[in-house]
Amino acid sequence: MSLSTHTTISGFLLPSIHSAPPFFTEQPNPTTQSIATEQWIRLILSYARHRKLFVLRVEDAETTDGDWEEILRNDRINRKVLPGHLSNFMKVMVERNLAGYEPPRQMRSVLVYWRLPEEWAEVLYDWVVSSGQLSTILTFYDITDPPIESPLTNIPIPLLRKAIAILGKTGRSQLIAIADGEGVRFLPRSK
Amino acid sequence: MFYGLLFQQYAKRQLSSELSRAQVENLHSQLNQFRTALVRFASTHRESIRSDPSFRHAFQQMCSSIGVDPLAGPRKGGWWAELLGLGDWQYELGVQIVDVCVSTRERNGGLIEMSELVRLVSKLRGVGEGGITEDDVVRSIKTLQPLGAGYEVVEIDGCQMVRSVVKALDEDQTVILSIAREQGGRVIEDHLIQRKRWTRDRARAALENMLLRDGMCWLDAQDEKSGRAEIVYRKCD
């Protein structure tokens, strides 16, 4: 077994453990399994960050040509992560607040927090301040699809809501009902 | 006459004690010379001994051939060790070995190849390849013995490995490890049955123990041919 790193088509550097066949099997020894899970979670988060992926579904382990194929399969050694295995990683990630089930009350799809909601809140606030939109009423669409691409482009609405709620706790955001739904206004940091 | 005899005896004794004193003095001065020579050697070559692995090896061989243990001595570490700082060097290396063994234990189940250990310790020390040798590692592991942590150098099928778990490898595990070496780390029950004429129960029990009880190997359930293979550890090059 010669293990080596590998760079995928999308330019992501896979760690050498990804070329070890047993990495794709759930380990019966709990200690070994927790090590493997640790490695998988790290891999999922860094790949999500690399490709700016937000949603991970159990189905991603069943389909080919999915967003996650580069890490969930390794055709060079003919191994893949099975759906049940993937759903275990998702469960552990949710337990550690590295992901959240979305929609809630199901276990087949998660939002991956490659930035924690608290971090997204700061990224959001920084963007609002630096683009001079303090005190302006913005729609969610203004944030998720701004004319100039921002770090928040394509952020899923549930995650955006979390970030807005976190800023709300320190009085930096305010949800406002507007004609066609909801808007948000960001306020200067109170002294 | 009587006095004369007494005097004679006295003179003899005097002479013999003078003789032995001269011998002792001679010995003392020889010892002093030896000691000065050693001190000079140690202080001139101190750096080379600490930094040059082949020089260190030669020095250690010289020490053992004249029956001097560079680490032993009445005082803490011995004066050799104090002069050379070699005692500290060896202990420091020991600590680094423990560091590498403990931090890789979850990956390798407490059994690491010598070459891999040397590589990781060198990396930890920030020195290039050749900075430390297998010989140094073996020596340092010996200095760890009084701690009773069970560090040991074991040979599996001609490949030196360092074991950092107290668990002893039983005979079956040693056989499995040597098969794993040949097969690039992959072991299946059938190998053990065909090659070693084990019964299926024995093969299964030995593998299950390594997998479940000892955490020394990983399971691969997607193996093309057998559907189940135990991956024991990386091939020892």
mmCIF file of C-alpha atoms in Angstrom, chain B:
data_model
loop_
_atom_site.group_PDB
_atom_site.id
_atom_site.type_symbol
_atom_site.label_atom_id
_atom_site.label_comp_id
_atom_site.label_asym_id
_atom_site.label_seq_id
_atom_site.Cartn_x
_atom_site.Cartn_y
_atom_site.Cartn_z
ATOM 1 C CA MET B 1 72.022 -6.983 67.137
ATOM 2 C CA PHE B 2 68.448 -6.950 68.350
ATOM 3 C CA TYR B 3 68.077 -3.325 67.515
ATOM 4 C CA GLY B 4 69.740 -3.936 64.229
ATOM 5 C CA LEU B 5 67.130 -6.542 63.252
ATOM 6 C CA LEU B 6 64.300 -4.282 64.245
ATOM 7 C CA PHE B 7 65.810 -1.509 62.229
ATOM 8 C CA GLN B 8 66.204 -3.806 59.307
ATOM 9 C CA GLN B 9 62.549 -4.817 59.470
ATOM 10 C CA TYR B 10 61.577 -1.222 59.828
ATOM 11 C CA ALA B 11 63.664 -0.268 56.865
ATOM 12 C CA LYS B 12 62.109 -3.032 54.780
ATOM 13 C CA ARG B 13 58.631 -1.941 55.653
ATOM 14 C CA GLN B 14 59.567 1.607 54.930
ATOM 15 C CA LEU B 15 60.935 0.592 51.592
ATOM 16 C CA SER B 16 57.882 -1.455 50.655
ATOM 17 C CA SER B 17 55.459 1.268 51.591
ATOM 18 C CA GLU B 18 57.567 3.734 49.638
ATOM 19 C CA LEU B 19 57.466 1.406 46.707
ATOM 20 C CA SER B 20 53.718 0.996 46.825
ATOM 21 C CA ARG B 21 53.308 4.729 47.343
ATOM 22 C CA ALA B 22 55.383 5.286 44.262
ATOM 23 C CA GLN B 23 53.182 2.822 42.394
ATOM 24 C CA VAL B 24 50.013 4.498 43.573
ATOM 25 C CA GLU B 25 51.427 7.868 42.644
ATOM 26 C CA ASN B 26 52.392 6.564 39.298
ATOM 27 C CA LEU B 27 48.927 5.191 38.818
ATOM 28 C CA HIS B 28 47.430 8.476 39.927
ATOM 29 C CA SER B 29 49.443 10.415 37.459
ATOM 30 C CA GLN B 30 48.552 7.925 34.736
ATOM 31 C CA LEU B 31 44.916 8.285 35.635
ATOM 32 C CA ASN B 32 45.272 12.021 35.600
ATOM 33 C CA GLN B 33 46.872 11.857 32.192
ATOM 34 C CA PHE B 34 44.112 9.618 30.941
ATOM 35 C CA ARG B 35 41.517 11.877 32.407
ATOM 36 C CA THR B 36 43.092 15.001 30.912
ATOM 37 C CA ALA B 37 43.318 13.255 27.582
ATOM 38 C CA LEU B 38 39.678 12.280 27.791
ATOM 39 C CA VAL B 39 38.647 15.755 28.829
ATOM 40 C CA ARG B 40 40.614 17.195 25.940
ATOM 41 C CA PHE B 41 39.102 14.670 23.575
ATOM 42 C CA ALA B 42 35.652 15.319 24.880
ATOM 43 C CA SER B 43 35.943 19.080 24.698
ATOM 44 C CA THR B 44 37.523 19.106 21.245
ATOM 45 C CA HIS B 45 35.098 16.623 19.779
ATOM 46 C CA ARG B 46 32.028 17.456 21.789
ATOM 47 C CA GLU B 47 30.324 19.152 18.870
ATOM 48 C CA SER B 48 31.246 16.430 16.401
ATOM 49 C CA ILE B 49 30.001 13.760 18.765
ATOM 50 C CA ARG B 50 26.698 15.493 19.138
ATOM 51 C CA SER B 51 26.191 16.461 15.539
ATOM 52 C CA ASP B 52 27.915 13.867 13.391
ATOM 53 C CA PRO B 53 26.202 10.486 13.483
ATOM 54 C CA SER B 54 29.093 8.464 12.083
ATOM 55 C CA PHE B 55 31.561 10.078 14.465
ATOM 56 C CA ARG B 56 29.171 9.450 17.343
ATOM 57 C CA HIS B 57 28.890 5.840 16.325
ATOM 58 C CA ALA B 58 32.658 5.434 16.210
ATOM 59 C CA PHE B 59 32.971 7.127 19.580
ATOM 60 C CA GLN B 60 30.391 4.855 21.114
ATOM 61 C CA GLN B 61 32.120 1.814 19.658
ATOM 62 C CA MET B 62 35.430 2.966 21.089
ATOM 63 C CA CYS B 63 33.800 3.450 24.475
ATOM 64 C CA SER B 64 32.285 0.015 24.496
ATOM 65 C CA SER B 65 35.534 -1.635 23.350
ATOM 66 C CA ILE B 66 37.443 -0.177 26.308
ATOM 67 C CA GLY B 67 34.557 -0.937 28.625
ATOM 68 C CA VAL B 68 33.445 2.616 29.220
ATOM 69 C CA ASP B 69 29.772 3.436 29.075
ATOM 70 C CA PRO B 70 29.504 7.065 28.011
ATOM 71 C CA LEU B 71 26.274 7.386 29.940
ATOM 72 C CA ALA B 72 27.204 5.495 33.093
ATOM 73 C CA GLY B 73 28.969 6.884 36.116
ATOM 74 C CA PRO B 74 28.626 7.493 39.813
ATOM 75 C CA ARG B 75 27.058 10.899 39.441
ATOM 76 C CA LYS B 76 23.933 11.815 37.620
ATOM 77 C CA GLY B 77 24.673 10.902 34.040
ATOM 78 C CA GLY B 78 28.344 10.251 34.836
ATOM 79 C CA TRP B 79 31.185 12.665 34.187
ATOM 80 C CA TRP B 80 31.505 11.445 30.649
ATOM 81 C CA ALA B 81 27.970 12.464 30.044
ATOM 82 C CA GLU B 82 28.546 15.755 31.807
ATOM 83 C CA LEU B 83 31.621 16.494 29.744
ATOM 84 C CA LEU B 84 30.002 15.633 26.480
ATOM 85 C CA GLY B 85 26.467 16.597 27.249
ATOM 86 C CA LEU B 86 25.782 13.263 25.584
ATOM 87 C CA GLY B 87 23.568 12.111 28.428
ATOM 88 C CA ASP B 88 21.253 15.019 27.926
ATOM 89 C CA TRP B 89 21.409 14.517 24.194
ATOM 90 C CA GLN B 90 20.405 10.897 24.556
ATOM 91 C CA TYR B 91 17.577 11.681 26.969
ATOM 92 C CA GLU B 92 16.366 14.487 24.792
ATOM 93 C CA LEU B 93 16.280 12.089 21.864
ATOM 94 C CA GLY B 94 14.401 9.641 24.085
ATOM 95 C CA VAL B 95 11.765 12.247 24.795
ATOM 96 C CA GLN B 96 11.411 12.929 21.087
ATOM 97 C CA ILE B 97 11.047 9.219 20.382
ATOM 98 C CA VAL B 98 8.283 9.004 22.967
ATOM 99 C CA ASP B 99 6.675 12.049 21.413
ATOM 100 C CA VAL B 100 6.608 10.483 17.942
ATOM 101 C CA CYS B 101 5.515 7.062 19.219
ATOM 102 C CA VAL B 102 2.667 8.476 21.264
ATOM 103 C CA SER B 103 1.453 10.873 18.612
ATOM 104 C CA THR B 104 1.432 8.220 15.884
ATOM 105 C CA ARG B 105 0.020 5.497 18.105
ATOM 106 C CA GLU B 106 -3.525 6.044 17.008
ATOM 107 C CA ARG B 107 -2.487 5.581 13.409
ATOM 108 C CA ASN B 108 -0.219 2.576 13.794
ATOM 109 C CA GLY B 109 -1.504 0.915 16.945
ATOM 110 C CA GLY B 110 1.783 1.432 18.759
ATOM 111 C CA LEU B 111 4.048 -0.251 16.257
ATOM 112 C CA ILE B 112 6.201 1.969 14.101
ATOM 113 C CA GLU B 113 8.835 1.138 11.547
ATOM 114 C CA MET B 114 12.325 2.130 12.566
ATOM 115 C CA SER B 115 12.907 4.108 9.367
ATOM 116 C CA GLU B 116 9.648 5.977 9.807
ATOM 117 C CA LEU B 117 10.500 6.740 13.430
ATOM 118 C CA VAL B 118 13.919 8.058 12.439
ATOM 119 C CA ARG B 119 12.321 10.175 9.732
ATOM 120 C CA LEU B 120 9.718 11.668 12.071
ATOM 121 C CA VAL B 121 12.193 12.283 14.880
ATOM 122 C CA SER B 122 14.543 14.000 12.410
ATOM 123 C CA LYS B 123 11.646 16.141 11.255
ATOM 124 C CA LEU B 124 10.820 16.998 14.851
ATOM 125 C CA ARG B 125 14.433 17.993 15.489
ATOM 126 C CA GLY B 126 14.571 20.009 12.326
ATOM 127 C CA VAL B 127 17.669 18.255 11.052
ATOM 128 C CA GLY B 128 18.009 16.664 7.645
ATOM 129 C CA GLU B 129 18.232 12.950 6.953
ATOM 130 C CA GLY B 130 21.233 11.383 8.613
ATOM 131 C CA GLY B 131 21.131 13.694 11.605
ATOM 132 C CA ILE B 132 20.291 10.764 13.795
ATOM 133 C CA THR B 133 20.656 7.091 13.081
ATOM 134 C CA GLU B 134 18.845 3.905 13.958
ATOM 135 C CA ASP B 135 21.734 3.199 16.270
ATOM 136 C CA ASP B 136 21.013 6.368 18.242
ATOM 137 C CA VAL B 137 17.357 5.435 18.483
ATOM 138 C CA VAL B 138 18.139 1.945 19.773
ATOM 139 C CA ARG B 139 20.482 3.451 22.370
ATOM 140 C CA SER B 140 17.942 6.009 23.479
ATOM 141 C CA ILE B 141 15.255 3.388 23.804
ATOM 142 C CA LYS B 142 17.581 1.549 26.164
ATOM 143 C CA THR B 143 17.828 4.653 28.332
ATOM 144 C CA LEU B 144 14.027 4.675 28.485
ATOM 145 C CA GLN B 145 13.924 1.201 29.962
ATOM 146 C CA PRO B 146 13.936 2.210 33.651
ATOM 147 C CA LEU B 147 10.674 4.051 33.024
ATOM 148 C CA GLY B 148 8.973 0.735 32.395
ATOM 149 C CA ALA B 149 6.861 2.136 29.583
ATOM 150 C CA GLY B 150 7.551 -0.939 27.509
ATOM 151 C CA TYR B 151 9.400 0.679 24.613
ATOM 152 C CA GLU B 152 11.136 -2.038 22.699
ATOM 153 C CA VAL B 153 12.799 -2.690 19.384
ATOM 154 C CA VAL B 154 11.338 -5.766 17.746
ATOM 155 C CA GLU B 155 12.261 -7.421 14.508
ATOM 156 C CA ILE B 156 9.482 -8.617 12.277
ATOM 157 C CA ASP B 157 10.549 -10.517 9.228
ATOM 158 C CA GLY B 158 13.847 -8.691 8.996
ATOM 159 C CA CYS B 159 12.303 -5.293 9.487
ATOM 160 C CA GLN B 160 13.082 -3.335 12.613
ATOM 161 C CA MET B 161 10.101 -1.863 14.373
ATOM 162 C CA VAL B 162 9.657 0.009 17.604
ATOM 163 C CA ARG B 163 6.828 -1.076 19.815
ATOM 164 C CA SER B 164 5.459 1.465 22.255
ATOM 165 C CA VAL B 165 2.584 -0.513 23.696
ATOM 166 C CA VAL B 166 3.144 -2.761 26.642
ATOM 167 C CA LYS B 167 1.138 -5.512 25.028
ATOM 168 C CA ALA B 168 3.408 -8.244 23.789
ATOM 169 C CA LEU B 169 2.909 -9.398 20.236
ATOM 170 C CA ASP B 170 1.873 -13.003 20.287
ATOM 171 C CA GLU B 171 3.206 -15.482 17.779
ATOM 172 C CA ASP B 172 0.189 -15.338 15.497
ATOM 173 C CA GLN B 173 0.367 -11.564 15.343
ATOM 174 C CA THR B 174 4.013 -11.728 14.386
ATOM 175 C CA VAL B 175 3.113 -14.101 11.554
ATOM 176 C CA ILE B 176 0.308 -11.806 10.416
ATOM 177 C CA LEU B 177 2.615 -8.814 10.442
ATOM 178 C CA SER B 178 5.187 -10.596 8.330
ATOM 179 C CA ILE B 179 2.527 -11.648 5.803
ATOM 180 C CA ALA B 180 1.287 -8.088 5.755
ATOM 181 C CA ARG B 181 4.778 -6.984 4.879
ATOM 182 C CA GLU B 182 4.911 -9.243 1.869
ATOM 183 C CA GLN B 183 1.447 -8.283 0.695
ATOM 184 C CA GLY B 184 1.914 -4.543 0.911
ATOM 185 C CA GLY B 185 -0.021 -4.298 4.125
ATOM 186 C CA ARG B 186 -3.062 -6.333 3.097
ATOM 187 C CA VAL B 187 -3.974 -9.556 4.851
ATOM 188 C CA ILE B 188 -6.953 -11.803 4.212
ATOM 189 C CA GLU B 189 -8.029 -14.912 6.079
ATOM 190 C CA ASP B 190 -7.348 -17.140 3.078
ATOM 191 C CA HIS B 191 -3.684 -16.123 3.008
ATOM 192 C CA LEU B 192 -3.260 -17.342 6.527
ATOM 193 C CA ILE B 193 -5.111 -20.563 5.821
ATOM 194 C CA GLN B 194 -3.260 -21.382 2.616
ATOM 195 C CA ARG B 195 0.192 -20.156 3.452
ATOM 196 C CA LYS B 196 0.388 -20.968 7.113
ATOM 197 C CA ARG B 197 -2.039 -23.883 7.211
ATOM 198 C CA TRP B 198 -4.043 -22.241 9.922
ATOM 199 C CA THR B 199 -7.650 -23.254 10.494
ATOM 200 C CA ARG B 200 -10.219 -20.662 9.516
ATOM 201 C CA ASP B 201 -11.151 -20.188 13.162
ATOM 202 C CA ARG B 202 -7.595 -19.459 14.139
ATOM 203 C CA ALA B 203 -7.082 -17.026 11.261
ATOM 204 C CA ARG B 204 -10.324 -15.242 12.021
ATOM 205 C CA ALA B 205 -9.669 -15.051 15.753
ATOM 206 C CA ALA B 206 -6.163 -13.683 15.265
ATOM 207 C CA LEU B 207 -7.350 -11.026 12.827
ATOM 208 C CA GLU B 208 -10.359 -10.089 14.932
ATOM 209 C CA ASN B 209 -8.113 -9.654 17.956
ATOM 210 C CA MET B 210 -5.812 -7.329 16.072
ATOM 211 C CA LEU B 211 -8.749 -5.434 14.654
ATOM 212 C CA LEU B 212 -11.112 -5.174 17.608
ATOM 213 C CA ARG B 213 -9.078 -5.721 20.726
ATOM 214 C CA ASP B 214 -5.764 -4.127 19.814
ATOM 215 C CA GLY B 215 -6.724 -1.625 17.132
ATOM 216 C CA MET B 216 -3.599 -2.581 15.209
ATOM 217 C CA CYS B 217 -5.222 -2.744 11.816
ATOM 218 C CA TRP B 218 -7.993 -1.257 9.725
ATOM 219 C CA LEU B 219 -10.737 -3.164 7.992
ATOM 220 C CA ASP B 220 -11.317 -2.802 4.261
ATOM 221 C CA ALA B 221 -14.786 -4.126 3.417
ATOM 222 C CA GLN B 222 -14.589 -3.186 -0.262
ATOM 223 C CA ASP B 223 -11.772 -5.525 -1.198
ATOM 224 C CA GLU B 224 -12.367 -6.692 -4.783
ATOM 225 C CA LYS B 225 -11.591 -10.357 -4.338
ATOM 226 C CA SER B 226 -12.379 -11.315 -0.789
ATOM 227 C CA GLY B 227 -14.771 -8.541 0.133
ATOM 228 C CA ARG B 228 -12.918 -8.219 3.398
ATOM 229 C CA ALA B 229 -9.291 -7.534 4.053
ATOM 230 C CA GLU B 230 -7.415 -6.405 7.076
ATOM 231 C CA ILE B 231 -4.957 -3.683 6.304
ATOM 232 C CA VAL B 232 -2.247 -4.007 8.831
ATOM 233 C CA TYR B 233 0.291 -1.320 8.288
ATOM 234 C CA ARG B 234 2.338 0.361 5.676
ATOM 235 C CA LYS B 235 4.912 -1.615 3.862
ATOM 236 C CA CYS B 236 8.351 -1.549 5.389
ATOM 237 C CA ASP B 237 10.725 -0.425 2.650
#
